[in-house]
Short mmCIF file of C-alpha atoms in Angstrom, two decimals:
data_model
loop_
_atom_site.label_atom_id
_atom_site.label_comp_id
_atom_site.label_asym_id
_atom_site.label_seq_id
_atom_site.Cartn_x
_atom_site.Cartn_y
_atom_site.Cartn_z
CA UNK A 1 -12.18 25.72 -26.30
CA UNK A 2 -12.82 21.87 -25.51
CA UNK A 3 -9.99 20.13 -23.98
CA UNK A 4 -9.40 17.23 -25.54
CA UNK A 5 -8.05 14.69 -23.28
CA UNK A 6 -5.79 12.05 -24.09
CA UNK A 7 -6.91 7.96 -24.51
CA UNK A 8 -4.33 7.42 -21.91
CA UNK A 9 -5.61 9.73 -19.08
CA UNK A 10 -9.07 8.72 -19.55
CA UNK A 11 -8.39 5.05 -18.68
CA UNK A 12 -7.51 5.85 -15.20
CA UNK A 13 -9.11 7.87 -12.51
CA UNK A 14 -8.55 9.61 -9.29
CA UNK A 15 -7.21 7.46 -6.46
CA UNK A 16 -10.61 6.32 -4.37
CA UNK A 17 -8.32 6.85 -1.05
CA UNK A 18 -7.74 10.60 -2.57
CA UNK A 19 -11.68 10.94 -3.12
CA UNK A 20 -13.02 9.52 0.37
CA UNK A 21 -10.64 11.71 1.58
CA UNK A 22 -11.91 14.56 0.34
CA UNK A 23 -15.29 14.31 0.58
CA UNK A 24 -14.36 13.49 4.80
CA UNK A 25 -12.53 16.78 4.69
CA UNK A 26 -15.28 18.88 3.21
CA UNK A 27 -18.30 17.18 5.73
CA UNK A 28 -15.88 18.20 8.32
CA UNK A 29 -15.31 21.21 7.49
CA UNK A 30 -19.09 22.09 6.81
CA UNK A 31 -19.66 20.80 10.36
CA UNK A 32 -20.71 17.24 10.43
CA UNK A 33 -19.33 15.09 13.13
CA UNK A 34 -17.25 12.01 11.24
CA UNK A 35 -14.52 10.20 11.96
CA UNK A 36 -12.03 9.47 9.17
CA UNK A 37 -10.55 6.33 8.75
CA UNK A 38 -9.76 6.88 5.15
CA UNK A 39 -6.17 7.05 4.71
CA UNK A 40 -3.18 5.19 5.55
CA UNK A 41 -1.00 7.88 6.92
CA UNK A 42 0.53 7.07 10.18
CA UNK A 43 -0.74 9.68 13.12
CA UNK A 44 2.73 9.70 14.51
CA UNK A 45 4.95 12.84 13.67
CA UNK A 46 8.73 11.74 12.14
CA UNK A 47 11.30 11.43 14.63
CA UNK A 48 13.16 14.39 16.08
CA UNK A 49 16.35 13.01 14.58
CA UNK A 50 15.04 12.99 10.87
CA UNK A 51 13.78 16.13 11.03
CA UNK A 52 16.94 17.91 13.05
CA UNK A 53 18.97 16.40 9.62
CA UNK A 54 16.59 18.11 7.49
CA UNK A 55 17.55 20.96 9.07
CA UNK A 56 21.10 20.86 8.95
CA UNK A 57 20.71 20.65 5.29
CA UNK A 58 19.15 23.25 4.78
CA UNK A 59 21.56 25.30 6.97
CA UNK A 60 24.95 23.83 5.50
CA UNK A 61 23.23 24.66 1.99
CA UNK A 62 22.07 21.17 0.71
CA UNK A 63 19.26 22.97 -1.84
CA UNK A 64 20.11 21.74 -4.89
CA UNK A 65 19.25 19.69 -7.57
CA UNK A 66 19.97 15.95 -7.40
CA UNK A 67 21.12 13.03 -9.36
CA UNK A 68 18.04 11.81 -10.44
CA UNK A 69 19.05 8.17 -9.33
CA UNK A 70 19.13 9.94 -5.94
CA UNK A 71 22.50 10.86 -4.03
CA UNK A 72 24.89 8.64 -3.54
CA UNK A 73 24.56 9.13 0.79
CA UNK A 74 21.30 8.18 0.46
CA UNK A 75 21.58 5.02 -1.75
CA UNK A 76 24.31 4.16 -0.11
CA UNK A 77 22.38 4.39 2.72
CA UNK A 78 19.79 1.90 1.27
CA UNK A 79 22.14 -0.46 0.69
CA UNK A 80 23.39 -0.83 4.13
CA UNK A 81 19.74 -0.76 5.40
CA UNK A 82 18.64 -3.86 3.33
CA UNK A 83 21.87 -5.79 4.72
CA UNK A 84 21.29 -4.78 8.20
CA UNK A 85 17.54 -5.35 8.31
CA UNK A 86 16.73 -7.72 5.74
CA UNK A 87 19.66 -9.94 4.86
CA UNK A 88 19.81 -8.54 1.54
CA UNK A 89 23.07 -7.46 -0.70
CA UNK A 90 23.05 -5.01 -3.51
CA UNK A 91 25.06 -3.07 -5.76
CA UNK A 92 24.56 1.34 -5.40
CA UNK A 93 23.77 1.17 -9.48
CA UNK A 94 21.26 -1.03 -8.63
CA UNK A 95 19.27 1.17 -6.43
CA UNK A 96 16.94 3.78 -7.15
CA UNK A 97 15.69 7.08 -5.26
CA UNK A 98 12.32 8.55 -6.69
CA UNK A 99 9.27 10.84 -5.13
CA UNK A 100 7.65 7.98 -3.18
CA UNK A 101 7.16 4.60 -3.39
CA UNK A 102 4.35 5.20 -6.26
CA UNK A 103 6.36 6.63 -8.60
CA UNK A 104 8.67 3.86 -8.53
CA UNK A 105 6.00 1.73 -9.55
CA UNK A 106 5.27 3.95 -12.26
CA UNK A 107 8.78 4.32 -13.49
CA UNK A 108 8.89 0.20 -13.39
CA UNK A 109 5.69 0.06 -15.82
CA UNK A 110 6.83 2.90 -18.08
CA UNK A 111 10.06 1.43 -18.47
CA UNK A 112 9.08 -1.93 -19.46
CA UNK A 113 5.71 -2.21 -20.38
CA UNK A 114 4.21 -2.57 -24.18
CA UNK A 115 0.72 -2.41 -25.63
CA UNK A 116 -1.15 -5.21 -24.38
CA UNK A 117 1.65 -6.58 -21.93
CA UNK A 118 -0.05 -8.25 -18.89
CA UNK A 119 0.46 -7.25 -15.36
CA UNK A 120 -0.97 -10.17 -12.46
CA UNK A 121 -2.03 -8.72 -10.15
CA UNK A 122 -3.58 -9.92 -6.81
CA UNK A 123 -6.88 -8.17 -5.13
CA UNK A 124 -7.45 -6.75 -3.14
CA UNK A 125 -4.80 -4.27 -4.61
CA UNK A 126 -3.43 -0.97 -3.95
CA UNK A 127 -5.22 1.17 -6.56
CA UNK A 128 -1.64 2.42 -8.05
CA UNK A 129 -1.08 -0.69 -9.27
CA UNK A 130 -3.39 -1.38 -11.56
CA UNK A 131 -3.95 2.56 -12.87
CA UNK A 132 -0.04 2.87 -13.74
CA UNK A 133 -0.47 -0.93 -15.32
CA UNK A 134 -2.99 0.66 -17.63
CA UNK A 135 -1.70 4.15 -17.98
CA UNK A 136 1.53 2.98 -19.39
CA UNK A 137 -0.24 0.56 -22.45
CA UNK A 138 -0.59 -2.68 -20.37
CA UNK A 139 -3.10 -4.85 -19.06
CA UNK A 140 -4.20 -5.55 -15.54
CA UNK A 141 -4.91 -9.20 -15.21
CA UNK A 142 -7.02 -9.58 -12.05
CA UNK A 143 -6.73 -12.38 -9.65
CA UNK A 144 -9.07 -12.59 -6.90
CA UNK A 145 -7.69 -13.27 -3.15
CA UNK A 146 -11.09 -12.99 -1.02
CA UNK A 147 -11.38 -13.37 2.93
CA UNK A 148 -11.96 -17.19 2.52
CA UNK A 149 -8.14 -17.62 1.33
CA UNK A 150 -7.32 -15.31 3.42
CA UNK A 151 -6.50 -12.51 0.66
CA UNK A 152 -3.27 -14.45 -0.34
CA UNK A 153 -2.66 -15.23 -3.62
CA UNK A 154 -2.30 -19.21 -4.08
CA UNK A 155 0.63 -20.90 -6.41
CA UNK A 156 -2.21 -22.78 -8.53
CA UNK A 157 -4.18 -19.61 -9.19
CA UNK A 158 -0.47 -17.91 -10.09
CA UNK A 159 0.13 -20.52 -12.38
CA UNK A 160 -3.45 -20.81 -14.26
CA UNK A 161 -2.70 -17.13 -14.88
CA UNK A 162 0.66 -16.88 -16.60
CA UNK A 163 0.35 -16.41 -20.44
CA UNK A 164 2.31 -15.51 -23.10
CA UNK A 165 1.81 -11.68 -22.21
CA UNK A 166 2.82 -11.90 -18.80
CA UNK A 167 5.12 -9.40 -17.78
CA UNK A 168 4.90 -9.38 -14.49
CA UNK A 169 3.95 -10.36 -10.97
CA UNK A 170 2.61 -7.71 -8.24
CA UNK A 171 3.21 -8.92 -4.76
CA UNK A 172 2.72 -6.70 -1.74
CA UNK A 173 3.32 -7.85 1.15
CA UNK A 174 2.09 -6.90 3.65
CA UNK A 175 -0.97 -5.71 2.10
CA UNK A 176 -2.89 -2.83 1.53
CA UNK A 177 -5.76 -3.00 2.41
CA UNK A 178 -5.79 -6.53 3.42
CA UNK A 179 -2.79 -6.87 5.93
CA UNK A 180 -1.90 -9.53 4.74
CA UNK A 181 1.33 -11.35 4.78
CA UNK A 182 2.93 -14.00 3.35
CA UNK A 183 4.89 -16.44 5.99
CA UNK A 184 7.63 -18.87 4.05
CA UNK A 185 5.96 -21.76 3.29
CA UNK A 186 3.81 -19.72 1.49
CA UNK A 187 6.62 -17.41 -0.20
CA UNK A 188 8.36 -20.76 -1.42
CA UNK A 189 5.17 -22.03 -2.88
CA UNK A 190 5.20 -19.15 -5.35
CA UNK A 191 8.67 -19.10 -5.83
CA UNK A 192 8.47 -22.26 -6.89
CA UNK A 193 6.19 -21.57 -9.51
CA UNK A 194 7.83 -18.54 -10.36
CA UNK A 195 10.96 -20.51 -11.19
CA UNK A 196 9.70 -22.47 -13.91
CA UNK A 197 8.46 -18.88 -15.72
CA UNK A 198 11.59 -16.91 -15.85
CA UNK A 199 10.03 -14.48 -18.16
CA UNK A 200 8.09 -13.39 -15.68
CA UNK A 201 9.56 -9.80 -13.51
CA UNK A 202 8.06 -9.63 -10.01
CA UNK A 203 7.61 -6.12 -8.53
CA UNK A 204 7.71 -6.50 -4.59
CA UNK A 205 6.23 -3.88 -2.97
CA UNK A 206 7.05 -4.21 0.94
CA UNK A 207 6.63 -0.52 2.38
CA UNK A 208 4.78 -1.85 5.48
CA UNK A 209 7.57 -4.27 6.33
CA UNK A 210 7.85 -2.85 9.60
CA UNK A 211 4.20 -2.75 10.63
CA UNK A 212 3.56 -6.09 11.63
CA UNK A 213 1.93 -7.84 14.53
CA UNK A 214 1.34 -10.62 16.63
CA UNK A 215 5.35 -10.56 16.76
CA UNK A 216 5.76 -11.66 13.24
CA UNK A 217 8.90 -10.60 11.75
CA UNK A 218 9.62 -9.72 7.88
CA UNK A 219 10.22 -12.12 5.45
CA UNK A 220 10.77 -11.02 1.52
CA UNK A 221 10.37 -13.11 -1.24
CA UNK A 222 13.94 -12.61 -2.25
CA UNK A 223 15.16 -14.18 1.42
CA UNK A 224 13.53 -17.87 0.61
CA UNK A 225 14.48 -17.82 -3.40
CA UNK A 226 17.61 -15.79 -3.90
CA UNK A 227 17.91 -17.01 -7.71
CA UNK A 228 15.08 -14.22 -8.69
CA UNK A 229 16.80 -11.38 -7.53
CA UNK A 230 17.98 -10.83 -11.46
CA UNK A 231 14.09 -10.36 -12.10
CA UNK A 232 12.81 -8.56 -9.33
CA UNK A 233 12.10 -4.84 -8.53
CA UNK A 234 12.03 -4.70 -4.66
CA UNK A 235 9.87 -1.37 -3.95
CA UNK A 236 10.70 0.52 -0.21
CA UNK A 237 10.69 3.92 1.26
CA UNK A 238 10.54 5.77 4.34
CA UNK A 239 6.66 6.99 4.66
CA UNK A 240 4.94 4.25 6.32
CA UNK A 241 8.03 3.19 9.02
CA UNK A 242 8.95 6.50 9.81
CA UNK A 243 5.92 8.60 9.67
CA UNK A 244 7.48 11.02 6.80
CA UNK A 245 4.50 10.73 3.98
CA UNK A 246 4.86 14.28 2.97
CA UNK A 247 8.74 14.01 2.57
CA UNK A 248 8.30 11.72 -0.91
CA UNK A 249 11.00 10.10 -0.85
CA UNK A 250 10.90 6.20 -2.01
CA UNK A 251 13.30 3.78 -3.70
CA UNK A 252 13.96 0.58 -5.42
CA UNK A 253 16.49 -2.00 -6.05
CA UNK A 254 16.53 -4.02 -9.12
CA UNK A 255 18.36 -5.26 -12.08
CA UNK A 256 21.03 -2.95 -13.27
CA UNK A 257 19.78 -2.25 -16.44
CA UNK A 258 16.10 -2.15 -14.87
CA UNK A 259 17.25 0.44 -12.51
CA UNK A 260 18.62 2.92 -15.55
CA UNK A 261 15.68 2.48 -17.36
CA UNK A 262 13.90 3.22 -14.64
CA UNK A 263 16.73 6.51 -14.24
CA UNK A 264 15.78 8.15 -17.68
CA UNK A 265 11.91 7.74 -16.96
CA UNK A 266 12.37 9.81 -14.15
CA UNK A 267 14.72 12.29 -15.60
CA UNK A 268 12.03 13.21 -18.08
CA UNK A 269 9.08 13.29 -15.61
CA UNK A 270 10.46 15.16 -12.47
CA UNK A 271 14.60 14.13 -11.92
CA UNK A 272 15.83 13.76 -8.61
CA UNK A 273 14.07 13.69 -5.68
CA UNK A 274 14.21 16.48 -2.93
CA UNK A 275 17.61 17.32 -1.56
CA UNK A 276 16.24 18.16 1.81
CA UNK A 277 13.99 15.30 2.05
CA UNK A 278 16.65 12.72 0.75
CA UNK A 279 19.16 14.30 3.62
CA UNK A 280 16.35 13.67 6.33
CA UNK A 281 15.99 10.07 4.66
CA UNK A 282 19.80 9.29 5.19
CA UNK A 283 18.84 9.64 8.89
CA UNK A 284 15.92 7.46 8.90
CA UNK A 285 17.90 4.84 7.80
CA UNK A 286 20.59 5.52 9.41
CA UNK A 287 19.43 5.88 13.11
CA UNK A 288 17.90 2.98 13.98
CA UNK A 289 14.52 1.56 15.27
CA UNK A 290 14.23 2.31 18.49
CA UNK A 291 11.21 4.49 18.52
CA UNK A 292 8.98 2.00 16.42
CA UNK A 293 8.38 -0.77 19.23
CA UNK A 294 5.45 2.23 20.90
CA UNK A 295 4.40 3.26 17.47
CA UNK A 296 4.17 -0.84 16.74
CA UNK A 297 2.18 -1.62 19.85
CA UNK A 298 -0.29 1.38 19.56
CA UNK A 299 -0.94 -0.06 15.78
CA UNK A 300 -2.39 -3.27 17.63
CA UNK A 301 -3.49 -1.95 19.91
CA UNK A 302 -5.93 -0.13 17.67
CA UNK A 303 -6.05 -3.27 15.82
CA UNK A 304 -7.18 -5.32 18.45
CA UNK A 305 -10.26 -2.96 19.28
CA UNK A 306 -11.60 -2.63 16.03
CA UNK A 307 -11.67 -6.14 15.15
CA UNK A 308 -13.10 -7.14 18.37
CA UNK A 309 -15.91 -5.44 17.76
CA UNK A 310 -16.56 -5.49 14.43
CA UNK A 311 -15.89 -9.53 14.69
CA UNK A 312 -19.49 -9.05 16.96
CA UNK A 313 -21.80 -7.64 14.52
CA UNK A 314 -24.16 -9.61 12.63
CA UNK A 315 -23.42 -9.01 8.95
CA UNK A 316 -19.57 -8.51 9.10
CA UNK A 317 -17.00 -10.91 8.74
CA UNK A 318 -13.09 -9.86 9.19
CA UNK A 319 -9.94 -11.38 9.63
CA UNK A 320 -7.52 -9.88 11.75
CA UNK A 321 -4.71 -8.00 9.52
CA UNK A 322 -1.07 -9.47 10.06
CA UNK A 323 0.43 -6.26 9.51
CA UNK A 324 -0.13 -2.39 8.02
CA UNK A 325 -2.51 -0.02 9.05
CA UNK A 326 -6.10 -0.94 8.11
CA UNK A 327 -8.98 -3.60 8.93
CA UNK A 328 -10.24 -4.91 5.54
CA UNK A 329 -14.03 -6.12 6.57
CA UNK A 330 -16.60 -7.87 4.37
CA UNK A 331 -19.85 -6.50 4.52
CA UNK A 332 -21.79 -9.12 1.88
CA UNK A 333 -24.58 -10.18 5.00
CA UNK A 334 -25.82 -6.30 5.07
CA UNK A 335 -27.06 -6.03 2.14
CA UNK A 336 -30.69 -6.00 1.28
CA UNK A 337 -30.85 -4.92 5.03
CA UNK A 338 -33.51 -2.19 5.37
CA UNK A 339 -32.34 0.77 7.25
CA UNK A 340 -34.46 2.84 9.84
CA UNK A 341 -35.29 5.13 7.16
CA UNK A 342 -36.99 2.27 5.07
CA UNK A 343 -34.16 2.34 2.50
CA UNK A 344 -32.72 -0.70 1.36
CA UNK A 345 -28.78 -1.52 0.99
CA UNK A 346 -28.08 -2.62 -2.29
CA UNK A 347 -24.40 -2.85 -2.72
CA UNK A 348 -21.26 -2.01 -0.39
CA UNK A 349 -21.28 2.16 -1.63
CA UNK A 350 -24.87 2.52 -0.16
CA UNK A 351 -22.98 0.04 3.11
CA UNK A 352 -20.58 2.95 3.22
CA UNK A 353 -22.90 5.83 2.25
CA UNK A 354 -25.20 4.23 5.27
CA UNK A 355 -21.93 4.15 7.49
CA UNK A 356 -20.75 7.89 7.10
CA UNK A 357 -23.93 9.52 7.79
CA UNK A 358 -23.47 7.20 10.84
CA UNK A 359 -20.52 9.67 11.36
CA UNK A 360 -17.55 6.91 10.05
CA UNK A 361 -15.64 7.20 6.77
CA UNK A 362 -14.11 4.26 5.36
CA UNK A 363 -13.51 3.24 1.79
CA UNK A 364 -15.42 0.88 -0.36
CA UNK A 365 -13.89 -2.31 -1.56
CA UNK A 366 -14.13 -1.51 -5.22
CA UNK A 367 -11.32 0.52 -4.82
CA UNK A 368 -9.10 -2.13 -3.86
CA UNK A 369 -10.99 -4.37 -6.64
CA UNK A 370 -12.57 -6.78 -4.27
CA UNK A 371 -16.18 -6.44 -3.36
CA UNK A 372 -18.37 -6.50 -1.04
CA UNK A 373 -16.00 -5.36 1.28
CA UNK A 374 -14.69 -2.07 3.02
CA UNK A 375 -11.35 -0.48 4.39
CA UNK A 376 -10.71 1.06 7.55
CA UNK A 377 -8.01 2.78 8.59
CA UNK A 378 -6.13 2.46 12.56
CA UNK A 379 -3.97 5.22 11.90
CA UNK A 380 -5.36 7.36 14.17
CA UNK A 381 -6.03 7.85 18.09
CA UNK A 382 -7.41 4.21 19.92
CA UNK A 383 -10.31 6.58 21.31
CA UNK A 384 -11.29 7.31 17.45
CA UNK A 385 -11.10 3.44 16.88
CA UNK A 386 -13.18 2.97 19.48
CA UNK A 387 -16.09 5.43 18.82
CA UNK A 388 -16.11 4.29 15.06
CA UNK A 389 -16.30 0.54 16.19
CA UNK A 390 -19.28 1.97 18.20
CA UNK A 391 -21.16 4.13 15.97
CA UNK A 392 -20.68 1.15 13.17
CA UNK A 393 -22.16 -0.91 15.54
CA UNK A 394 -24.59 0.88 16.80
CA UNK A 395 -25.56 1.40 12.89
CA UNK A 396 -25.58 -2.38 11.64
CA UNK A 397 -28.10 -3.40 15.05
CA UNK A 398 -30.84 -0.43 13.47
CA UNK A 399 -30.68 -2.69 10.26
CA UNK A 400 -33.85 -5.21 9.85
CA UNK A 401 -33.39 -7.92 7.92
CA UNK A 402 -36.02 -8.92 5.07
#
């Protein structure tokens, strides 16, 4: 019997992260000597603390089912972490838990979201983004951030793109993969466009608040321009900071009636998140940041290395991320370079293809809807950085140019 698949499934695909991944996984496995700088998953393990909770729950019987708005230790527990670390206040019925920070978005879409309803949102993007956009009836409306703006999304470019189908904003900050991040001036500049559109929700997604360098320190669109907290979904969780992606635990804080919208979504599509993983999420919040200065300084550390080198080769052009965990490089100047086999690069995939046989994995800009480009990934040991800065240049000086 033929499957027949639905209109909806077929307009988005598997995540390009998910698919590098893979394909990484399977060379290694069969042998081949790569290094994998796919995926943003932080190479530290989650504090003792966290886990020890988990653990207690599971002891003292904590194995049940959930609200699905999540329990009211761990909102609560949200709400005191947003006052404490970013100057934020909140009602518990306006926060939500859900299985990650991606299904949040989802939840956002499906609960708002009608045929033909326009999403803006800025690229390079997170690939959720715009597949959930599209998945739940809407329209992605594309607005392109390259290297020579410094993949920030200017107030003039917001503006030209509001329409009478807007919906929403997408602002994530700081950015995957770009690393964007958006300092005040800048923040107020959109705000102040924003302002004069107050149809227009904004979706905040700020899961690599913590990840930043250079000693920058966090600033969310909701600190400079208070007034649009009634229209704004601010999208958190606990993977990136605390090194707990398999736990699946994310949240957001909205708009009351948002946020139970949101609820019944979710209690139709999985209901509440993990009991265990929600206890060791209490902790997270709860106990403080005292291990992430290390974790913070190996990031740039690792940062620092890759762009260095990459900065050298002729045919590259970066900008050194601001925050998060990747190195977002534009690779335009290599192609229609011929490479020692005679074959000649004719778009960023065959860059990439060229690259892993070179024995480093990345991911190709068109993932992230910006292209010619490719990701790279610092989550991982500062000796890996440095052999894949290496091998990549080792592999762009065997190009001849035509």
């Amino acid at each position: 019997m033929k499957i027949i698949l639905s209109q909806r499934v077929q307009r988005v695909s598997l995540s390009a992260n998910a698919a590098a991944r893979q394909l990484t996984q399977r060379l290694q496995a069969e042998g081949v000597d790569i290094l994998d700088l796919t995926t943003g998953e932080p190479d530290f393990d989650t504090p003792d603390h966290i886990k020890q909770a988990a653990w207690h729950a599971i002891q003292e019987g904590d194995t049940k089912y959930t609200p699905t708005s999540g329990t009211a230790r761990l909102r609560k527990a949200v709400q005191q972490k947003l006052a404490r670390e970013n100057q934020l206040t909140c009602d518990i019925d306006q926060i939500v838990v859900a299985n990650g920070a991606k299904q949040v978005i989802f939840n956002a879409f499906a609960a708002t979201l009608n045929e033909r309803d326009e999403v803006l949102i800025p690229t390079p993007y997170w690939p959720t983004f715009p597949d959930s956009v599209k998945f739940n009836g809407g329209e992605p409306v594309l607005l392109p951030c390259p290297l020579e703006q410094a993949y920030k999304l200017r107030p003039a470019q917001l503006e030209a793109a509001i329409g009478p189908q807007t919906r929403w904003l997408v602002l994530n900050n700081p950015g995957n993969p770009s690393g964007a991040v958006y300092d005040v001036g800048e923040l107020n500049a959109l705000a102040e466009i924003l302002r004069q559109y107050p149809q227009v929700m904004i979706l905040l997604d700020e899961l690599y608040e913590h990840v930043l360098f250079d000693g920058r320190q966090h600033v969310s669109l909701l600190n400079v321009a208070p007034e649009l907290r009634d229209r704004t979904l601010l999208v958190g969780g606990v993977s990136k900071t605390y090194a707990m992606t398999g736990w699946r635990i994310g949240y957001g804080v909205g708009p009351t009636a948002l946020v139970q919208a949101m609820t019944v979504v979710q209690s139709q599509n999985s209901s509440g998140a993990s009991s265990v993983s929600q206890a060791a999420a209490v902790a997270a919040f709860n106990g403080g940041l005292a291990f992430l200065p290390p974790q913070r300084e190996a990031y740039q550390q690792r940062r620092d290395s890759l762009v260095e080198v990459l900065s050298g080769i002729d045919g590259l052009k970066v900008l050194p991320p601001a925050g998060a965990f990747f190195v977002f490089c534009h690779c335009g100047d290599l192609i229609g370079r011929i490479r020692p086999d005679g074959q000649r690069l004719e778009s960023e995939e065959d860059v990439l293809n060229y690259l892993l046989e070179s024995g480093v994995s990345g991911v190709a800009g068109s993932a992230y809807g910006l292209s010619p480009y490719f990701r790279l990934s610092i989550a991982t040991d500062i000796e890996s950085v440095k052999e894949a800065g290496r091998r990549i240049r080792q592999a762009c000086e065997q190009l001849t140019a035509v």
